[in-house]
Short mmCIF file of C-alpha atoms and ligand atoms in Angstrom, two decimals:
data_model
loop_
_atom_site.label_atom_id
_atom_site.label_comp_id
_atom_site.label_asym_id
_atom_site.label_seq_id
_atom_site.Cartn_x
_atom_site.Cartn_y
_atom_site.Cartn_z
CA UNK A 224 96.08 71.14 97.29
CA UNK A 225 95.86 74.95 98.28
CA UNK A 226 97.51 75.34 102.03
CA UNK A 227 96.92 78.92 103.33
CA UNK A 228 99.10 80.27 105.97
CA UNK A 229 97.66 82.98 108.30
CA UNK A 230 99.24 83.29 111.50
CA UNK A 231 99.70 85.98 113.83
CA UNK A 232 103.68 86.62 115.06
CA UNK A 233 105.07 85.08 118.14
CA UNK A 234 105.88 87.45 120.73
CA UNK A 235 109.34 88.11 121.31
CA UNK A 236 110.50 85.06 118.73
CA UNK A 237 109.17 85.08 115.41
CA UNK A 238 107.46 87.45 112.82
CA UNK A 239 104.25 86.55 111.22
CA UNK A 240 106.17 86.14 108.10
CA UNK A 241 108.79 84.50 109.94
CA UNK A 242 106.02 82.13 111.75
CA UNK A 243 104.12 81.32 108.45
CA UNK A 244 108.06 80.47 106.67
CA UNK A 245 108.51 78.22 109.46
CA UNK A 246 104.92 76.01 109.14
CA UNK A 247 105.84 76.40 105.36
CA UNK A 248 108.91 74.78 105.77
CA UNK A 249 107.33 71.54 107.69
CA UNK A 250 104.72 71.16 105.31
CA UNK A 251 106.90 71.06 102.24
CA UNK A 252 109.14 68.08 103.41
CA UNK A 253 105.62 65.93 103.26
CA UNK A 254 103.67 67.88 100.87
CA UNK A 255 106.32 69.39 98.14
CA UNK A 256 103.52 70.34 95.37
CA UNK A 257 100.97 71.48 96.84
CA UNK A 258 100.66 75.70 96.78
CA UNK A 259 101.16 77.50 99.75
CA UNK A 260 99.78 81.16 100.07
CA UNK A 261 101.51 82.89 103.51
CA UNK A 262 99.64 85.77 104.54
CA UNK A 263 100.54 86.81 107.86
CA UNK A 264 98.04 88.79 109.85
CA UNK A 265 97.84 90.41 113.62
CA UNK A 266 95.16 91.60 115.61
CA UNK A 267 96.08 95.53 115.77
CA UNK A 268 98.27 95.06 119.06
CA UNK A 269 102.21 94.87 118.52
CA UNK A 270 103.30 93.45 115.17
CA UNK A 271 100.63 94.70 113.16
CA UNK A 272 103.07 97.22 111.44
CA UNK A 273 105.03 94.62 109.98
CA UNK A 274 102.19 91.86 109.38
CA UNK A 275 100.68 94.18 107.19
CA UNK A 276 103.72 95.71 105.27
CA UNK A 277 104.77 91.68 104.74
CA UNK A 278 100.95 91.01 103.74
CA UNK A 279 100.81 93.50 101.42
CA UNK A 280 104.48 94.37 99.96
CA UNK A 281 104.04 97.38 101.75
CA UNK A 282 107.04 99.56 102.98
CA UNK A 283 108.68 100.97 106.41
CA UNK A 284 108.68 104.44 106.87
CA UNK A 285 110.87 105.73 109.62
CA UNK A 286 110.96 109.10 110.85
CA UNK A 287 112.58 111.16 114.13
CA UNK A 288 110.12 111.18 116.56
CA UNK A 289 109.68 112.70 120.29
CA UNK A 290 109.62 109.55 122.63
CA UNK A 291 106.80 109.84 125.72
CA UNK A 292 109.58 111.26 128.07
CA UNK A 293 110.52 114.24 124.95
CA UNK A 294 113.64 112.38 124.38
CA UNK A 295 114.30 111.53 120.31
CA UNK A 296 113.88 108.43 119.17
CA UNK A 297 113.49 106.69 115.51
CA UNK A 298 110.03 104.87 115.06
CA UNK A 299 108.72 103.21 112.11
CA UNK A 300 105.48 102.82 110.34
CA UNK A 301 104.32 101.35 107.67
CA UNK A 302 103.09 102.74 104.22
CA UNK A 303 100.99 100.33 101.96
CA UNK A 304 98.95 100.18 98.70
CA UNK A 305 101.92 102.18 96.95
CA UNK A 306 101.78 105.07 99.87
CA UNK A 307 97.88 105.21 100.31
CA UNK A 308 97.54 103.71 103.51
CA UNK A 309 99.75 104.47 106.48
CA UNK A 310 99.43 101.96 109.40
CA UNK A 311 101.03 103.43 112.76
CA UNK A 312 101.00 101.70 115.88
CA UNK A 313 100.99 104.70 118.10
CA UNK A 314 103.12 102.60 120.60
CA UNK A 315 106.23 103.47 118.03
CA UNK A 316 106.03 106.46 119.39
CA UNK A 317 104.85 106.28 122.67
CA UNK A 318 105.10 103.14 123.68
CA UNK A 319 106.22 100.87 127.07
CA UNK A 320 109.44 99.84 126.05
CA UNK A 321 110.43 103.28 125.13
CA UNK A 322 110.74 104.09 128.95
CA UNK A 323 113.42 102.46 131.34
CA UNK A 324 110.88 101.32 134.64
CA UNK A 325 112.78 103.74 136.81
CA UNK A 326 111.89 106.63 134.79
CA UNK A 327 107.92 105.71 134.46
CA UNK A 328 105.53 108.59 135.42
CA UNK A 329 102.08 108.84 133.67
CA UNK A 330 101.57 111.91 134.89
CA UNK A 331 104.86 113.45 132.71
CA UNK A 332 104.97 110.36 129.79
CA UNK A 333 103.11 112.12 126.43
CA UNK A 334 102.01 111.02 123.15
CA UNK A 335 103.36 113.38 121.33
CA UNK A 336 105.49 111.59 118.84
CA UNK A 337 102.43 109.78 117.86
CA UNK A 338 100.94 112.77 116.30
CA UNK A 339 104.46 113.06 114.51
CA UNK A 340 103.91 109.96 113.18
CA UNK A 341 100.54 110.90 111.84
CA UNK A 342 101.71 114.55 110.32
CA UNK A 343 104.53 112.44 108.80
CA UNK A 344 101.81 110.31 106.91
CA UNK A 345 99.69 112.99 105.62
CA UNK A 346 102.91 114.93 104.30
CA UNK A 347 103.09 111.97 101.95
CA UNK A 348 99.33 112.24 101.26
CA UNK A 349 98.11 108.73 102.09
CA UNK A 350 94.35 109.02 102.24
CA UNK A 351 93.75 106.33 104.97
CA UNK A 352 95.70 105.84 108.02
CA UNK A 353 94.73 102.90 110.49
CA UNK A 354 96.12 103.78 114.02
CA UNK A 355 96.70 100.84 116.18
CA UNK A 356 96.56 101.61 119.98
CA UNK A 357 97.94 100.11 122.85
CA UNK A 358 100.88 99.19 125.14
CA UNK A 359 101.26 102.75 125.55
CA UNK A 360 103.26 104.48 128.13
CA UNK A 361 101.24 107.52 128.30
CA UNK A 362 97.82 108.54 129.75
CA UNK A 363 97.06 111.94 128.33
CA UNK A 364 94.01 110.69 126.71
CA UNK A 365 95.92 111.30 123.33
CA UNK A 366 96.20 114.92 124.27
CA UNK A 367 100.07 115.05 122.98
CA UNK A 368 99.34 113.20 119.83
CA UNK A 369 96.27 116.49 119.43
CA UNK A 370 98.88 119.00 120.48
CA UNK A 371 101.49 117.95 117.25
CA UNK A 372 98.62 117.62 115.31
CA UNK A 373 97.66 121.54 116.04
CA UNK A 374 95.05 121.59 118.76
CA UNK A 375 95.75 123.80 121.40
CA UNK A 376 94.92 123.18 125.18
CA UNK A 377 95.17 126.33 127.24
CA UNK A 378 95.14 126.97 130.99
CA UNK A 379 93.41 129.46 133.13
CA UNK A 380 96.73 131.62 132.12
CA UNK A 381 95.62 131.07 128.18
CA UNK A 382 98.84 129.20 128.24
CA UNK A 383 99.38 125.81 126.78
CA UNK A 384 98.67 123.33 129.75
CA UNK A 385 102.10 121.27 130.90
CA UNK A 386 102.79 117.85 128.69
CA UNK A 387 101.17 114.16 130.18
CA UNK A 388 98.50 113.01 132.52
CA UNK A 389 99.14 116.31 134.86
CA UNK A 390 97.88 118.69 131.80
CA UNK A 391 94.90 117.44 131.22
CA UNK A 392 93.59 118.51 134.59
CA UNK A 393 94.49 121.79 133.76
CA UNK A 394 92.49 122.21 130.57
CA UNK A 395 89.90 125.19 130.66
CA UNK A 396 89.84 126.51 126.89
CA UNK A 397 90.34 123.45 123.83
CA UNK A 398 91.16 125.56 120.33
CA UNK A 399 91.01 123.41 117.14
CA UNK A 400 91.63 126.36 114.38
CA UNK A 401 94.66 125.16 113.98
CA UNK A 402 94.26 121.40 113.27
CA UNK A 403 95.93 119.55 110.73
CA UNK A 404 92.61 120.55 108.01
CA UNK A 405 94.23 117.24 106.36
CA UNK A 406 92.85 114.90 108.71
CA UNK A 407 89.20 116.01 107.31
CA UNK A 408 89.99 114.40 103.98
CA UNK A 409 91.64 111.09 105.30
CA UNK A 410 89.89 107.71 106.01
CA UNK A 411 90.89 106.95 109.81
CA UNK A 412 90.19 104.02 111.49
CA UNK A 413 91.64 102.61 114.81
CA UNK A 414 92.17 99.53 116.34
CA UNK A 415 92.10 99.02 119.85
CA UNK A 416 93.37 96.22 121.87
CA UNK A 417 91.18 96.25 124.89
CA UNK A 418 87.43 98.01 125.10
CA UNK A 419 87.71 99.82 128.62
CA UNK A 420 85.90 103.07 129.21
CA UNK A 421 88.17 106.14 129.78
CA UNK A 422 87.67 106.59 133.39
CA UNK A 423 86.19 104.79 136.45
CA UNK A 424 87.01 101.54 138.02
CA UNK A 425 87.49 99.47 134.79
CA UNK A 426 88.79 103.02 132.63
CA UNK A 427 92.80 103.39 131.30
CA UNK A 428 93.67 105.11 134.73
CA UNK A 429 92.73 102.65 137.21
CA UNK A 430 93.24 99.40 134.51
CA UNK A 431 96.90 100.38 133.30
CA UNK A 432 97.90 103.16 135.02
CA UNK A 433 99.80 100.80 137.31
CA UNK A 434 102.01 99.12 134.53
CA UNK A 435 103.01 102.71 133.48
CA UNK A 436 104.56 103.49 136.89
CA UNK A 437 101.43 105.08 138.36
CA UNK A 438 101.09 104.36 142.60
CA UNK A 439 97.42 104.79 143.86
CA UNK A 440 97.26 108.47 144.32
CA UNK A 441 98.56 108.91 140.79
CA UNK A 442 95.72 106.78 139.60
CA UNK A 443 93.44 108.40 141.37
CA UNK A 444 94.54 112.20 140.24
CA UNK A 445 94.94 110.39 136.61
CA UNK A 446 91.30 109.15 136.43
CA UNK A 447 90.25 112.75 137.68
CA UNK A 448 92.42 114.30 135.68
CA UNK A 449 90.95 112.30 132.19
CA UNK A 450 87.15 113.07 133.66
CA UNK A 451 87.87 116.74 133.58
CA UNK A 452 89.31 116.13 129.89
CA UNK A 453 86.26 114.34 129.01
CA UNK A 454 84.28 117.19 130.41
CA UNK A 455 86.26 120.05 128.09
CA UNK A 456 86.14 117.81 125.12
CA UNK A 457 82.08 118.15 125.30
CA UNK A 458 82.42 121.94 126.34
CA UNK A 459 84.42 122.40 123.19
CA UNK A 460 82.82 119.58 120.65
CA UNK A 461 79.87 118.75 121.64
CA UNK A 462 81.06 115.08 122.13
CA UNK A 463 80.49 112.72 125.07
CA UNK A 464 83.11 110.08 124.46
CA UNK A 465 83.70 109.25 128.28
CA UNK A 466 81.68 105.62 128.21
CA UNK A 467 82.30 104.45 125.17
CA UNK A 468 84.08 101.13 124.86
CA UNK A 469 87.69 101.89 123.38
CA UNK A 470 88.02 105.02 124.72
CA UNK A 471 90.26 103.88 127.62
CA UNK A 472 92.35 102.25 125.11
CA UNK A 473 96.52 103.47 125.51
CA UNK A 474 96.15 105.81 128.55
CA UNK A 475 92.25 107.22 127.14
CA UNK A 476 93.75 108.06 123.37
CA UNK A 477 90.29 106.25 122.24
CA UNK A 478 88.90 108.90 123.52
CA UNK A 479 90.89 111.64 121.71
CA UNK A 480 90.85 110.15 118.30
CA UNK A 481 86.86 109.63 118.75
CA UNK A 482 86.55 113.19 120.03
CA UNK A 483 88.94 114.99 117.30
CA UNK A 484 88.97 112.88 113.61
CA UNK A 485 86.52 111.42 112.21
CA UNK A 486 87.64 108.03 113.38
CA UNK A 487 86.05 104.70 113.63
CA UNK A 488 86.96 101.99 116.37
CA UNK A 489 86.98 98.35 115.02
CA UNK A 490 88.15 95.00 116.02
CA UNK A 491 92.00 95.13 115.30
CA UNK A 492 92.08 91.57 113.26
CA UNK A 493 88.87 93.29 111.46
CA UNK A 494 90.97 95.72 110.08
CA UNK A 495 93.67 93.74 109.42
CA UNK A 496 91.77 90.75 107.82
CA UNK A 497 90.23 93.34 105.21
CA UNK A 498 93.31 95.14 104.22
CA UNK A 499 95.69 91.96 103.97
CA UNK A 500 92.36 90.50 101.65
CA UNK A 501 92.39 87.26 103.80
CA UNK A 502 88.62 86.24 102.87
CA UNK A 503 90.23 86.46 98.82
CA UNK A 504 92.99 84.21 99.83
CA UNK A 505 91.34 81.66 101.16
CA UNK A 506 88.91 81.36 98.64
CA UNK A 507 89.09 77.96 97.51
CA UNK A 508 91.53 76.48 99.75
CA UNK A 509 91.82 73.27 101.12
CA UNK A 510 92.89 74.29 104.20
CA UNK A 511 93.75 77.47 106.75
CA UNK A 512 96.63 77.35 109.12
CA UNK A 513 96.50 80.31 111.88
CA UNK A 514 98.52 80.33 115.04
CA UNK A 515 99.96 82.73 118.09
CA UNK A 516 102.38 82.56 120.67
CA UNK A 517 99.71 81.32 123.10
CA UNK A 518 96.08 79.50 122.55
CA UNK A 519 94.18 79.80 125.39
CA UNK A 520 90.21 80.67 126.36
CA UNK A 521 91.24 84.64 125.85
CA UNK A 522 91.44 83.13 122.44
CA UNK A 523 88.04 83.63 121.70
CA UNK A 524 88.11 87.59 122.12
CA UNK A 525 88.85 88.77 119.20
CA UNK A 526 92.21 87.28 118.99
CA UNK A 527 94.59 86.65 115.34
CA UNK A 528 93.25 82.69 115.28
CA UNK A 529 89.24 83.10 115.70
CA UNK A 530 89.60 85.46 113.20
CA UNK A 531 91.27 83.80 110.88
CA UNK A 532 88.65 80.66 111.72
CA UNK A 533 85.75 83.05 111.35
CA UNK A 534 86.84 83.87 107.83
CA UNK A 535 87.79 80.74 106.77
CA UNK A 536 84.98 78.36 107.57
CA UNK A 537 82.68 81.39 105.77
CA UNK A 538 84.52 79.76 102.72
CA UNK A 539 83.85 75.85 104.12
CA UNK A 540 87.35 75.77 104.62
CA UNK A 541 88.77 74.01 108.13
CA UNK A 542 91.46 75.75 110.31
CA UNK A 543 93.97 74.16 112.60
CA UNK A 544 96.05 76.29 114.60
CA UNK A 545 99.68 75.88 116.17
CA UNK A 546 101.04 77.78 119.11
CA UNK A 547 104.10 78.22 121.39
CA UNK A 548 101.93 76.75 123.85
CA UNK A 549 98.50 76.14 124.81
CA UNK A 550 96.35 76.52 128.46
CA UNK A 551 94.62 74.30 130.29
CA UNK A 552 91.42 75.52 128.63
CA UNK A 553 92.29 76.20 125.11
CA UNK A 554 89.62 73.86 124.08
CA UNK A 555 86.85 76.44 124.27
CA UNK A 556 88.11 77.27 120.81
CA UNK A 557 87.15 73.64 119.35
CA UNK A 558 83.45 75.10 119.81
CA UNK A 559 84.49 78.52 117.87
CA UNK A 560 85.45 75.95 114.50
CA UNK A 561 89.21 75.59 115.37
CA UNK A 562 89.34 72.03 114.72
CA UNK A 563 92.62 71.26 116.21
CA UNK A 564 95.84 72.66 117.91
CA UNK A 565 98.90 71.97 117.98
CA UNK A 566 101.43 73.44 120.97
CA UNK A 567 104.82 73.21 118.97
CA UNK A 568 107.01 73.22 122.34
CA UNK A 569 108.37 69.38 121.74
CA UNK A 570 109.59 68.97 125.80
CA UNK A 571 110.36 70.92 128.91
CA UNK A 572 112.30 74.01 128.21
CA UNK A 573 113.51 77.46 129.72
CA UNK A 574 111.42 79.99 128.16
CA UNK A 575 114.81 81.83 126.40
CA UNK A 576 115.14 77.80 124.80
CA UNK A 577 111.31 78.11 123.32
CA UNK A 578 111.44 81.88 122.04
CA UNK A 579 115.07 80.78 120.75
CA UNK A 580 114.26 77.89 119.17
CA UNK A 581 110.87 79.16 117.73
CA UNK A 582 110.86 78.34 114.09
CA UNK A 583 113.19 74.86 114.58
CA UNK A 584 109.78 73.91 116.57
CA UNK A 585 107.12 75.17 114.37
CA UNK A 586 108.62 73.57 111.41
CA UNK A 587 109.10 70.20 113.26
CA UNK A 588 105.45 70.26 114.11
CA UNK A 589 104.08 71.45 111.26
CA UNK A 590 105.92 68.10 109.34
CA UNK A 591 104.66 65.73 112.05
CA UNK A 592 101.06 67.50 111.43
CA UNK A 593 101.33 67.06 107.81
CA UNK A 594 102.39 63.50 108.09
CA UNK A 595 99.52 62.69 109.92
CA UNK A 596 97.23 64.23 107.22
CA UNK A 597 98.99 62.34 104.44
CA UNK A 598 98.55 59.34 106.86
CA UNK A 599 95.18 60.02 107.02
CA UNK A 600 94.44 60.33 103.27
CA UNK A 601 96.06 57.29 103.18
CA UNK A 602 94.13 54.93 105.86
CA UNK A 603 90.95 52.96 104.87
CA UNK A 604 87.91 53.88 105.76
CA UNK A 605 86.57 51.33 108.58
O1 DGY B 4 98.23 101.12 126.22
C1 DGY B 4 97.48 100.76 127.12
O2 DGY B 4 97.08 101.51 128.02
C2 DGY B 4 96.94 99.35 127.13
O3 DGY B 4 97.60 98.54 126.19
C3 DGY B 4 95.47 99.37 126.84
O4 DGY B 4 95.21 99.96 125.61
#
């Protein structure tokens, strides 16, 4: 029997490695010789990085980077296919967590250290680099990430414009002579985690502007601020990026990566799916075992399990899924060929107990689940 393992990780407990260990572990005590392949996947929001460098045998890179405040911090990517692919999630850089919630100002916060990041790749000549974006801190519209990178935004002054959000309202000449003429000759493609347009009601400013420490006015001046960005990008390029979907992703750098590489948006788990081979893996299996933190009717956005169900019953294979826990209405996903799931949470608990006791509770499930199947081979037919 071929058993293959594809979960996403579990926020704030496990890995995706450490997740798919854990369901290995449960199936073994019932099911000692049959092969398990673990290939843990993500769908380009936080843990990608490492789902992809455990995947693939790939490596962690770390490198000195400015955090979104200018402060130095050390952020990792990863480096796969023996250094041809770099994978960044630009939140290493410039990310949330990287600024205490006293100190969070959108209109200051800069993605700077992303575009380290990204210079750091290309001095090691990878020819692809997929950028993840998201849970950013920043909303420059990736204008700090351009600015290491070479561009040059200039003010009325012909001086460069101030850092963050603020800068990008100041903006009146764009010069890209001096942009990393690498970039040109790399394969860049990005994953976003949400599809909002840049600016507007439902753009980065007015969406999650808020979570980055931005009051009303702020998001107001921010959403302005990106507009008039939008409006110099297709002075200087030619390129109307304001309404397409993405480009609001991590404070508008959608937009900037659209407007300045050659880059293409896709589904994060897309990406991911294709470079960890998943459809190869499961070739032939007998069954697919996905799983996340949480199963619920977001589920069937996009998210690490539909994914992994999409590509497995495209092989005839069936999927069951186990998460920390499971909604109300996680049975939506039933109708998207997730045939069962299983919430691995065995009785009322603290949420510290559940993160804590993580892989104790995905193991114990995953036995019960594979007793039931051996049960089930077992029973006879009626
Ligand atoms: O970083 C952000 O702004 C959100 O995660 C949306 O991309």
């Amino acid at each position: 029997m071929k058993i293959v393992i594809a979960p996403d990780s579990f926020k704030e407990s496990l890995t995706a490695l450490e997740v798919a260990n854990a369901i290995e572990q449960g199936f073994k005590q019932v099911f000692p010789n049959a092969s398990y392949i673990k290939v843990p996947v993500a769908d380009g929001g936080e843990g990608t990085v490492q789902a992809m460098v455990d995947a693939t045998q790939g490596e962690l890179v770390s490198c000195q980077v400015h955090a979104p405040l200018g402060n130095i911090v050390t952020a990792q990517y990863g480096l796969l296919g023996g250094g041809e692919v770099a994978v960044i999630e630009m939140a290493a850089a410039s990310g949330l967590h990287l600024v205490p919630i006293e100190q969070r100002n959108p209109m200051q916060t800069c993605s700077f250290g992303t575009g380290e990041l990204i210079l750091d790749a290309l001095d090691r000549g990878v020819q692809k680099i997929i950028i993840g974006l998201g849970g950013s801190a920043t909303n420059d519209g990736g204008m700090g990430m351009l600015q290491a990178l070479g561009v040059d935004f200039l003010n009325d002054a012909g001086e460069p414009v101030a850092r963050g959000g603020q800068g990008l309202g100041e903006i009146q000449q764009t010069d890209v002579s001096a942009l990393d003429a690498r970039l040109a000759k790399v394969d860049i493609e990005v994953a976003c985690d949400v599809d909002n347009p840049l600016c507007g009601p439902l753009g980065a400013s007015a969406v999650f502007g808020p979570q980055k420490g931005a009051d009303a006015a702020m998001v107001t001046a921010l959403d302005a601020n990106l507009a008039h960005y939008a409006d110099s990008i297709k002075q200087a390029l030619g390129k109307d990026v304001a309404d397409i979907k993405g480009a609001g992703a991590a404070g508008g750098m959608g937009a900037g990566v659209l407007a300045f590489f050659n880059a293409k948006l896709r589904p994060g788990i897309d990406i991911v799916m294709e470079t960890v081979g998943l459809a190869e893996q499961v070739e032939g299996a007998d069954l697919v075992i996905t799983g996340e933190g949480r199963i619920d009717s977001q589920t069937i956005q996009g998210k690490t399990p539909m994914g992994v169900t999409r590509v497995a019953n495209l092989h005839g294979c069936p999927v069951i899924g186990i998460a920390g826990c499971v909604s109300e209405d996680y049975g939506v996903v039933h109708q998207h060929g997730l045939v069962a799931v299983f919430p691995a949470v065995p009785r009322a608990m603290s949420l510290a107990q559940a993160l804590a006791s993580g892989a104790l509770n995905i193991s114990n499930t995953s036995r019960n689940i594979a007793m039931t199947l051996k049960l089930g081979q077992q029973l006879k037919p009626s």
